[in-house]
Each structure stands twice: as structure tokens, then as C-alpha cells.
Amino acid sequence: MADLLPYVAGQPLVDHHCHGVLRRDADVATLESMLSEGAGFPGGSAFDSQAGFMFRRLCPPVLGLPRHAELDDYAARRAELGSTEVSKRFLVAAGASALCVDTGYVPEPVTSPAELGDLAGATAHEIVRLERVAEDVVAAGVGADGFADAVRSALATRTAAAVGVKSIAAYRTGLDLGAERPADSEVATAAGRWLADAQPGTPRLADETLQRFLVWCGVDLRLPVQFHVGYGDSDVDLHRCNPLLLTPLLRAIEPTGVPVMLLHNYPYHREAGYLAQVFPHVYVDAGLATHNLGARAPALLAEALELAPFGKFVYSSDAFGLPELYYLGAALFRTALSAFLQTGLEQDLYTERTAARLTRMLCADNAKRAYRLGDQM
Ligand SMILES: [Zn+2]
């Protein structure tokens, strides 16, 4: 890795979007399946990718192995150390001071925010997934007429100690959401439609009116609203995940002053940067893509920062399951930021003092401001 500017190397990160880590050891098959959002392919390895190259270059030394160690040797070393020690090493090496943890995606047991914070030596905060709360309300037996009130009340309880909420409308209906706050009567009609069609036992919310209702519930709680934007796994229809589709809704939310946090964004990071420039309440990151693009992460960051004001860009790893992904996200972000600022210094675009200030903003201060983390850290 290139030498980092000292203030980039030493600046603690606020990771504003991440998930828990696995409670179990990860064998080679687990590493293969969790390295990226990809589904793999017969006869191939997920590690033959930009993310894989960087994983094998950067991760083995954290466990005391040489760079590019064979995967079998790597998995054996992991098993020898045990999952807790492995998690601790990578999470500490990531250098985060605060984590905002999305607790709504749990395909298998993962650490709670408090446990994750303990492993990382960081303060952990919860982000509550809106659709999950609505689905829990319906699973508890609430009918269409009581849906709006029950969701508002469940959200007020669930977010009492949370610092933000998250919408996965991108995964369910796409981001082409209307702007208006739906009336309770419209919500009841939509909920009735949903309940009539829902599979028993596992209600899955995918309705434009209800997604929009949930977003406005988050705005009413005055909590920053995160949106999944851009790429994810094969469940997303990527062409419906362009953040520009959110423009009418962003315009409607603007007067409230509630921050809207656009997550991931790739390959729409330039569109997202535009939205961050023109809307004062919109923030953007490049999470998930940072470690998936590996050696190309500096190009991604430079493109995201073409228009996005430096006061509106935040760091996230979007790591899930493998503690290595927290470390990879952080290491590649630091490398990309350092290279970006170094180029600016060489071009005499700003002074060292300004570069240090920009580093504090991107790594931590912008997120602290948006989530009002100041009093809690
Ligand atoms: Zn995520």
C-alpha cells in the first residue's frame, strides 16, 4: 500500500453503515460466499476479483500470515485463532471510533451493536430498518385499519435509542417513490392490499405507498433516513436504484431539515454527488463499492467527490458477516482519500492544514453532525 498521509492514517472513522459480524468461524466456503454480493459461479472463485485480490493482499498479515497466503492456510489460521480473536483483530485494525449498525438484516446470527462495539473498541449506535418494523407489526396480527398507528408507535419504541432509520425501498419497489406524505386512509387501503396478498408467516412489504409512509414516519421522528441506493445483491433491479428517482421526495423532505443519507450509490455515485450538492440535507457515501472495487477504489472516491461537497460525504464500510470487510473498507478508503488529497496538495489546490481538516470531515465529523453523535461520544 502507498504511504498514507499521517492525518489520514491516524484519523478514527465513523462507519455510518455496517452490520454485525458472524458469531462462527468462517471456512473457505463461507469466505467465498461472503466476500461480495455475488452468487458465485460453477468452477470459479469469488477471489478472482478486485475485492479478492485486495483481501488476499491486505488481510493475511493481520493474522500473522504472509501477503497472498493460500486460502486454505488462511482459513486454518482463522480457525486456530477463533472467531472472536479474528473479529477483534480486523475491527481494531479498521480504526473506527463509532459504528452505526443496521440491525434489520440478519440471515444468520450476527453480533449485536453492543457486541460489535466491544470487539472494535468503538461506540456502537443502532439504525432501525423501517420495513422490518412494519413487517413485525403485521406478523403480530395488526390489521389494515390499525396499521398506521401501530407502525408509528412501534417505530417510536424501536428508535428510542437509535440514531437513524433505513429504507430498503430500492430492494422492494425501486426508488421511484412519490413525494407526498400519504394520508392514513391511503395507508389503510395499501395495507389491506398487502395483507390480502401476503404469504402467511413471512409478510414481505413491497408497496410504494407503504414504503413512502415509512420514510415519512422516519422524517417525523426527526431521525436521519438512510436509503439503500445503487448496487446490492441479485434482489435489486439496479435500473430502479438510481438516486435521481428520489428527487421529488428529496425536494419534499428538504424543508424539514432531516438528513437523507444515500448509501453505496455505485454505479450512480456521480448522480448521488449531484444530489448532495443541490440538496442541503442530502449526504452520500461509497460504501460496499470501496472494497468491491479494490485497487480501483481511489478512482471511485475521486468520481464521487467531483460534485459532492466535502461536508456532505461520509464513510461507510457496509460490512456484513466477515470482519475482514470492515478492515478492507477502512484500509481502501484511507488509501483512496490519502491519494486524492496528495494529488490536490501536489496541484496546490489547498494547504496541508486544509487537507487535515477535510480528512476529519470525511472520516468522522460529517457523520457526527448528521447523526448528532457529538453528545454521545
Ligand atoms: Zn448494508
Short mmCIF file of C-alpha atoms and ligand atoms in Angstrom, two decimals:
data_model
loop_
_atom_site.label_atom_id
_atom_site.label_comp_id
_atom_site.label_asym_id
_atom_site.label_seq_id
_atom_site.Cartn_x
_atom_site.Cartn_y
_atom_site.Cartn_z
CA MET A 1 0.00 0.00 0.00
CA ALA A 2 1.14 3.54 -0.66
CA ASP A 3 2.26 5.57 2.35
CA LEU A 4 -0.73 7.32 3.81
CA LEU A 5 -0.73 10.96 4.75
CA PRO A 6 -0.22 10.89 8.54
CA TYR A 7 -3.52 12.57 9.37
CA VAL A 8 -5.42 10.09 7.14
CA ALA A 9 -3.68 7.12 8.77
CA GLY A 10 -4.42 8.37 12.28
CA GLN A 11 -7.96 9.70 11.91
CA PRO A 12 -10.61 7.50 13.60
CA LEU A 13 -13.53 6.69 11.31
CA VAL A 14 -17.25 6.91 11.92
CA ASP A 15 -18.63 3.97 9.95
CA HIS A 16 -22.19 5.17 9.38
CA HIS A 17 -23.49 1.98 7.76
CA CYS A 18 -22.45 -1.51 8.72
CA HIS A 19 -23.92 -4.75 10.05
CA GLY A 20 -22.95 -7.36 12.65
CA VAL A 21 -20.16 -9.94 12.24
CA LEU A 22 -20.59 -13.71 12.23
CA ARG A 23 -20.60 -15.49 15.56
CA ARG A 24 -18.99 -18.59 13.98
CA ASP A 25 -15.71 -19.42 12.28
CA ALA A 26 -15.58 -18.85 8.51
CA ASP A 27 -14.24 -21.71 6.39
CA VAL A 28 -13.19 -21.34 2.75
CA ALA A 29 -16.76 -21.86 1.51
CA THR A 30 -18.02 -19.10 3.83
CA LEU A 31 -15.24 -16.74 2.75
CA GLU A 32 -16.14 -17.45 -0.89
CA SER A 33 -19.84 -16.82 -0.36
CA MET A 34 -19.49 -13.70 1.81
CA LEU A 35 -16.68 -11.83 0.07
CA SER A 36 -19.07 -9.98 -2.21
CA GLU A 37 -22.75 -9.71 -3.08
CA GLY A 38 -22.17 -12.10 -5.97
CA ALA A 39 -23.68 -15.56 -6.14
CA GLY A 40 -20.51 -17.27 -7.34
CA PHE A 41 -20.39 -19.45 -10.42
CA PRO A 42 -19.65 -23.09 -11.11
CA GLY A 43 -15.96 -23.89 -11.12
CA GLY A 44 -14.93 -20.32 -10.26
CA SER A 45 -13.72 -18.40 -7.21
CA ALA A 46 -15.08 -15.11 -5.86
CA PHE A 47 -11.47 -14.29 -5.02
CA ASP A 48 -10.61 -13.88 -8.70
CA SER A 49 -11.88 -10.31 -8.47
CA GLN A 50 -10.71 -6.85 -7.39
CA ALA A 51 -12.16 -7.48 -3.91
CA GLY A 52 -10.46 -10.86 -3.75
CA PHE A 53 -7.04 -9.54 -4.78
CA MET A 54 -7.14 -6.87 -2.05
CA PHE A 55 -8.46 -9.32 0.53
CA ARG A 56 -5.56 -11.66 -0.10
CA ARG A 57 -3.05 -8.86 -0.13
CA LEU A 58 -4.17 -7.00 2.99
CA CYS A 59 -5.87 -9.50 5.31
CA PRO A 60 -3.37 -12.33 5.90
CA PRO A 61 -0.77 -10.07 7.62
CA VAL A 62 -3.40 -9.05 10.22
CA LEU A 63 -3.50 -12.73 11.24
CA GLY A 64 0.29 -13.11 11.13
CA LEU A 65 0.47 -14.71 7.66
CA PRO A 66 2.36 -13.51 4.58
CA ARG A 67 0.52 -11.48 1.95
CA HIS A 68 -1.33 -13.58 -0.63
CA ALA A 69 -1.38 -16.65 1.65
CA GLU A 70 -3.34 -19.55 0.15
CA LEU A 71 -6.99 -19.56 1.16
CA ASP A 72 -6.74 -22.97 2.83
CA ASP A 73 -3.87 -21.76 5.01
CA TYR A 74 -5.76 -18.59 5.73
CA ALA A 75 -8.90 -20.46 6.84
CA ALA A 76 -6.77 -22.77 9.01
CA ARG A 77 -5.14 -19.77 10.72
CA ARG A 78 -8.58 -18.27 11.26
CA ALA A 79 -9.81 -21.48 12.92
CA GLU A 80 -6.71 -21.60 15.11
CA LEU A 81 -7.28 -18.06 16.41
CA GLY A 82 -11.06 -18.44 16.79
CA SER A 83 -13.78 -16.12 15.53
CA THR A 84 -13.66 -13.69 18.47
CA GLU A 85 -9.92 -13.03 18.16
CA VAL A 86 -10.18 -12.76 14.37
CA SER A 87 -13.06 -10.28 14.65
CA LYS A 88 -11.22 -8.24 17.24
CA ARG A 89 -8.05 -8.00 15.17
CA PHE A 90 -9.77 -6.80 12.00
CA LEU A 91 -12.23 -4.49 13.73
CA VAL A 92 -9.49 -2.83 15.78
CA ALA A 93 -7.30 -2.54 12.67
CA ALA A 94 -10.17 -0.76 10.88
CA GLY A 95 -9.74 2.10 13.33
CA ALA A 96 -13.35 3.19 13.82
CA SER A 97 -14.38 5.26 16.81
CA ALA A 98 -18.11 4.87 16.14
CA LEU A 99 -20.31 2.42 14.24
CA CYS A 100 -23.90 2.91 13.08
CA VAL A 101 -25.23 -0.63 12.84
CA ASP A 102 -28.17 -1.70 10.67
CA THR A 103 -29.92 -4.41 12.70
CA GLY A 104 -32.54 -5.23 10.07
CA TYR A 105 -30.61 -7.79 8.00
CA VAL A 106 -29.99 -11.00 9.91
CA PRO A 107 -29.91 -14.03 7.56
CA GLU A 108 -27.97 -15.85 10.29
CA PRO A 109 -26.90 -14.95 13.84
CA VAL A 110 -24.54 -11.97 13.95
CA THR A 111 -23.26 -9.76 16.77
CA SER A 112 -25.49 -7.10 18.29
CA PRO A 113 -24.39 -3.45 18.01
CA ALA A 114 -23.09 -3.53 21.60
CA GLU A 115 -21.06 -6.69 20.95
CA LEU A 116 -19.70 -5.26 17.71
CA GLY A 117 -18.72 -2.06 19.53
CA ASP A 118 -16.92 -4.06 22.22
CA LEU A 119 -14.94 -6.05 19.64
CA ALA A 120 -13.98 -2.87 17.76
CA GLY A 121 -13.31 -0.71 20.80
CA ALA A 122 -15.83 1.75 19.36
CA THR A 123 -19.15 3.30 20.33
CA ALA A 124 -21.98 1.46 18.58
CA HIS A 125 -25.32 3.02 17.61
CA GLU A 126 -28.35 1.36 16.10
CA ILE A 127 -30.02 2.09 12.77
CA VAL A 128 -33.55 0.67 12.64
CA ARG A 129 -34.77 -0.80 9.36
CA LEU A 130 -38.22 0.62 8.56
CA GLU A 131 -39.62 -2.32 6.57
CA ARG A 132 -38.64 -4.74 9.32
CA VAL A 133 -40.69 -2.82 11.90
CA ALA A 134 -43.73 -2.75 9.57
CA GLU A 135 -43.38 -6.47 8.88
CA ASP A 136 -43.12 -7.22 12.62
CA VAL A 137 -46.29 -5.17 13.25
CA VAL A 138 -48.18 -7.20 10.66
CA ALA A 139 -46.73 -10.50 11.90
CA ALA A 140 -48.05 -9.57 15.36
CA GLY A 141 -51.56 -9.57 13.91
CA VAL A 142 -52.33 -5.85 13.37
CA GLY A 143 -54.94 -5.32 10.62
CA ALA A 144 -55.08 -2.71 7.86
CA ASP A 145 -57.07 -0.10 9.81
CA GLY A 146 -54.71 -0.09 12.76
CA PHE A 147 -51.55 -0.37 10.66
CA ALA A 148 -50.52 3.31 10.50
CA ASP A 149 -50.91 3.92 14.24
CA ALA A 150 -49.29 0.62 15.16
CA VAL A 151 -46.26 1.32 12.95
CA ARG A 152 -45.84 4.85 14.34
CA SER A 153 -45.98 3.54 17.88
CA ALA A 154 -43.67 0.56 17.20
CA LEU A 155 -41.17 2.85 15.48
CA ALA A 156 -41.21 5.32 18.37
CA THR A 157 -40.36 2.45 20.74
CA ARG A 158 -37.78 0.78 18.47
CA THR A 159 -35.93 4.01 17.74
CA ALA A 160 -35.84 5.34 21.30
CA ALA A 161 -32.09 4.71 21.48
CA ALA A 162 -31.36 4.63 17.71
CA VAL A 163 -29.58 7.33 15.72
CA GLY A 164 -31.29 6.75 12.36
CA VAL A 165 -33.66 4.66 10.24
CA LYS A 166 -33.12 2.88 6.94
CA SER A 167 -35.35 2.31 3.92
CA ILE A 168 -34.77 -0.62 1.59
CA ALA A 169 -37.38 0.61 -0.90
CA ALA A 170 -34.68 0.04 -3.54
CA TYR A 171 -34.95 -3.70 -2.90
CA ARG A 172 -38.73 -3.77 -2.81
CA THR A 173 -40.34 -1.26 -5.20
CA GLY A 174 -37.41 0.73 -6.55
CA LEU A 175 -36.63 4.34 -5.69
CA ASP A 176 -39.34 5.90 -7.85
CA LEU A 177 -41.33 6.95 -4.76
CA GLY A 178 -43.93 9.71 -4.76
CA ALA A 179 -43.24 12.83 -2.76
CA GLU A 180 -46.39 13.31 -0.70
CA ARG A 181 -46.93 12.03 2.78
CA PRO A 182 -49.79 9.52 2.34
CA ALA A 183 -52.98 10.06 4.36
CA ASP A 184 -53.83 7.39 6.94
CA SER A 185 -56.77 6.31 4.78
CA GLU A 186 -54.41 5.67 1.84
CA VAL A 187 -52.08 3.74 4.15
CA ALA A 188 -55.01 1.60 5.37
CA THR A 189 -56.04 0.82 1.77
CA ALA A 190 -52.48 -0.09 0.80
CA ALA A 191 -52.01 -2.19 3.95
CA GLY A 192 -55.27 -4.01 3.19
CA ARG A 193 -54.00 -4.80 -0.31
CA TRP A 194 -50.72 -6.05 1.12
CA LEU A 195 -52.34 -8.20 3.79
CA ALA A 196 -54.70 -9.77 1.27
CA ASP A 197 -51.73 -10.87 -0.85
CA ALA A 198 -49.18 -11.59 1.91
CA GLN A 199 -47.82 -15.09 2.39
CA PRO A 200 -48.77 -16.34 5.84
CA GLY A 201 -45.97 -16.17 8.40
CA THR A 202 -43.49 -14.06 6.45
CA PRO A 203 -45.09 -10.83 5.30
CA ARG A 204 -42.76 -9.02 2.90
CA LEU A 205 -43.53 -5.36 2.41
CA ALA A 206 -43.21 -4.15 -1.18
CA ASP A 207 -45.71 -1.35 -1.78
CA GLU A 208 -44.92 2.18 -2.94
CA THR A 209 -47.48 3.86 -0.68
CA LEU A 210 -46.31 1.95 2.38
CA GLN A 211 -42.60 2.48 1.65
CA ARG A 212 -43.29 6.21 1.32
CA PHE A 213 -45.34 6.19 4.54
CA LEU A 214 -42.41 4.58 6.39
CA VAL A 215 -39.96 7.18 5.10
CA TRP A 216 -42.24 9.97 6.34
CA CYS A 217 -42.53 8.21 9.73
CA GLY A 218 -38.72 8.41 9.97
CA VAL A 219 -38.78 12.09 8.96
CA ASP A 220 -41.44 12.78 11.62
CA LEU A 221 -39.17 11.18 14.23
CA ARG A 222 -36.52 13.64 13.02
CA LEU A 223 -34.05 10.80 12.55
CA PRO A 224 -31.67 10.71 9.56
CA VAL A 225 -33.18 8.47 6.88
CA GLN A 226 -30.78 6.12 5.09
CA PHE A 227 -31.69 4.80 1.64
CA HIS A 228 -30.10 1.80 0.01
CA VAL A 229 -29.04 3.19 -3.41
CA GLY A 230 -27.30 1.53 -6.32
CA TYR A 231 -25.93 -1.93 -6.33
CA GLY A 232 -26.58 -4.76 -3.89
CA ASP A 233 -27.28 -8.44 -4.48
CA SER A 234 -29.37 -10.03 -7.24
CA ASP A 235 -32.59 -8.99 -5.43
CA VAL A 236 -32.22 -5.39 -6.63
CA ASP A 237 -33.34 -4.24 -10.03
CA LEU A 238 -30.42 -1.91 -10.46
CA HIS A 239 -32.09 0.29 -13.06
CA ARG A 240 -34.69 1.22 -10.41
CA CYS A 241 -32.00 2.17 -7.88
CA ASN A 242 -30.74 5.39 -9.46
CA PRO A 243 -30.88 8.04 -6.70
CA LEU A 244 -32.20 10.63 -9.18
CA LEU A 245 -35.52 8.76 -8.91
CA LEU A 246 -35.73 10.11 -5.34
CA THR A 247 -35.61 13.75 -6.48
CA PRO A 248 -39.32 14.60 -5.83
CA LEU A 249 -39.20 13.00 -2.39
CA LEU A 250 -35.91 14.72 -1.51
CA ARG A 251 -37.45 18.04 -2.52
CA ALA A 252 -40.45 17.35 -0.27
CA ILE A 253 -38.28 16.36 2.72
CA GLU A 254 -35.88 19.32 2.34
CA PRO A 255 -37.96 21.85 4.38
CA THR A 256 -37.91 19.52 7.40
CA GLY A 257 -34.11 19.67 7.52
CA VAL A 258 -33.97 15.92 8.29
CA PRO A 259 -30.78 14.44 6.79
CA VAL A 260 -31.15 11.87 3.99
CA MET A 261 -28.20 9.52 3.74
CA LEU A 262 -27.68 7.87 0.32
CA LEU A 263 -25.82 4.59 0.83
CA HIS A 264 -23.40 2.84 -1.57
CA ASN A 265 -24.59 4.64 -4.71
CA TYR A 266 -22.25 2.84 -7.11
CA PRO A 267 -22.51 2.97 -10.13
CA TYR A 268 -24.62 6.10 -9.57
CA HIS A 269 -22.07 7.79 -7.30
CA ARG A 270 -21.82 10.80 -9.63
CA GLU A 271 -25.62 11.22 -9.62
CA ALA A 272 -25.55 10.94 -5.83
CA GLY A 273 -22.81 13.56 -5.66
CA TYR A 274 -25.00 15.90 -7.67
CA LEU A 275 -27.89 15.40 -5.24
CA ALA A 276 -25.58 16.11 -2.29
CA GLN A 277 -24.55 19.34 -3.99
CA VAL A 278 -28.04 20.65 -4.74
CA PHE A 279 -29.92 19.48 -1.63
CA PRO A 280 -28.61 20.75 1.73
CA HIS A 281 -29.94 17.74 3.66
CA VAL A 282 -28.50 15.01 1.36
CA TYR A 283 -25.32 13.13 2.30
CA VAL A 284 -23.58 10.40 0.28
CA ASP A 285 -21.09 7.58 0.77
CA ALA A 286 -19.38 4.97 -1.41
CA GLY A 287 -19.72 2.03 0.98
CA LEU A 288 -19.62 -1.55 -0.24
CA ALA A 289 -18.15 -0.42 -3.55
CA THR A 290 -14.95 0.73 -1.79
CA HIS A 291 -13.84 -2.81 -1.01
CA ASN A 292 -15.54 -4.41 -4.02
CA LEU A 293 -13.57 -2.19 -6.40
CA GLY A 294 -10.31 -2.97 -4.61
CA ALA A 295 -7.43 -1.30 -6.45
CA ARG A 296 -9.95 0.94 -8.26
CA ALA A 297 -11.26 2.48 -5.01
CA PRO A 298 -9.23 5.70 -5.48
CA ALA A 299 -10.94 6.27 -8.86
CA LEU A 300 -14.35 5.71 -7.26
CA LEU A 301 -13.70 8.20 -4.47
CA ALA A 302 -12.36 10.79 -6.89
CA GLU A 303 -15.51 10.47 -9.04
CA ALA A 304 -17.84 10.62 -6.03
CA LEU A 305 -16.11 13.81 -4.91
CA GLU A 306 -16.32 15.57 -8.28
CA LEU A 307 -19.53 17.34 -7.21
CA ALA A 308 -20.33 16.20 -3.68
CA PRO A 309 -19.37 18.93 -1.22
CA PHE A 310 -16.68 17.71 1.16
CA GLY A 311 -19.01 18.49 4.04
CA LYS A 312 -21.59 16.00 2.68
CA PHE A 313 -19.52 12.86 2.13
CA VAL A 314 -19.50 10.22 4.86
CA TYR A 315 -17.61 6.97 5.35
CA SER A 316 -19.22 3.54 5.44
CA SER A 317 -17.94 0.00 5.03
CA ASP A 318 -21.33 -1.69 4.60
CA ALA A 319 -19.51 -4.69 6.00
CA PHE A 320 -21.59 -7.73 6.89
CA GLY A 321 -20.54 -11.01 8.46
CA LEU A 322 -16.80 -11.13 7.75
CA PRO A 323 -14.73 -8.82 9.98
CA GLU A 324 -12.20 -8.63 7.15
CA LEU A 325 -14.68 -6.45 5.23
CA TYR A 326 -14.61 -3.75 7.94
CA TYR A 327 -10.86 -3.66 7.65
CA LEU A 328 -10.77 -3.76 3.84
CA GLY A 329 -13.33 -0.95 3.59
CA ALA A 330 -11.39 1.21 6.03
CA ALA A 331 -7.95 0.48 4.55
CA LEU A 332 -9.08 1.13 0.98
CA PHE A 333 -10.94 4.28 1.97
CA ARG A 334 -7.86 5.62 3.74
CA THR A 335 -5.69 4.76 0.72
CA ALA A 336 -8.13 6.41 -1.67
CA LEU A 337 -8.54 9.53 0.47
CA SER A 338 -4.82 9.87 1.01
CA ALA A 339 -4.11 9.56 -2.72
CA PHE A 340 -6.86 12.04 -3.53
CA LEU A 341 -5.59 14.64 -1.04
CA GLN A 342 -1.97 14.07 -2.03
CA THR A 343 -2.83 14.85 -5.64
CA GLY A 344 -4.59 18.04 -4.54
CA LEU A 345 -1.56 19.09 -2.49
CA GLU A 346 0.73 18.50 -5.46
CA GLN A 347 -1.57 20.63 -7.60
CA ASP A 348 -1.57 23.35 -4.92
CA LEU A 349 -5.36 23.16 -4.58
CA TYR A 350 -5.18 23.57 -0.79
CA THR A 351 -2.75 23.65 2.11
CA GLU A 352 -1.70 20.78 4.40
CA ARG A 353 -3.81 22.37 7.11
CA THR A 354 -6.89 22.25 4.88
CA ALA A 355 -6.15 18.65 3.84
CA ALA A 356 -6.08 17.67 7.52
CA ARG A 357 -9.40 19.44 8.10
CA LEU A 358 -11.01 17.75 5.08
CA THR A 359 -9.80 14.41 6.42
CA ARG A 360 -11.52 14.98 9.77
CA MET A 361 -14.71 15.96 7.94
CA LEU A 362 -14.89 12.94 5.63
CA CYS A 363 -13.72 10.39 8.16
CA ALA A 364 -15.83 11.44 11.10
CA ASP A 365 -17.13 14.99 11.56
CA ASN A 366 -19.73 14.98 8.75
CA ALA A 367 -21.32 11.81 10.14
CA LYS A 368 -21.21 13.13 13.71
CA ARG A 369 -23.05 16.24 12.57
CA ALA A 370 -25.70 14.39 10.51
CA TYR A 371 -26.46 11.81 13.22
CA ARG A 372 -25.88 14.24 16.10
CA LEU A 373 -23.38 11.84 17.63
CA GLY A 374 -21.49 14.65 19.38
CA ASP A 375 -23.12 14.27 22.78
CA GLN A 376 -22.85 10.50 22.78
CA MET A 377 -19.16 10.00 22.02
ZN ZN B 1 -25.83 -2.71 4.26
#
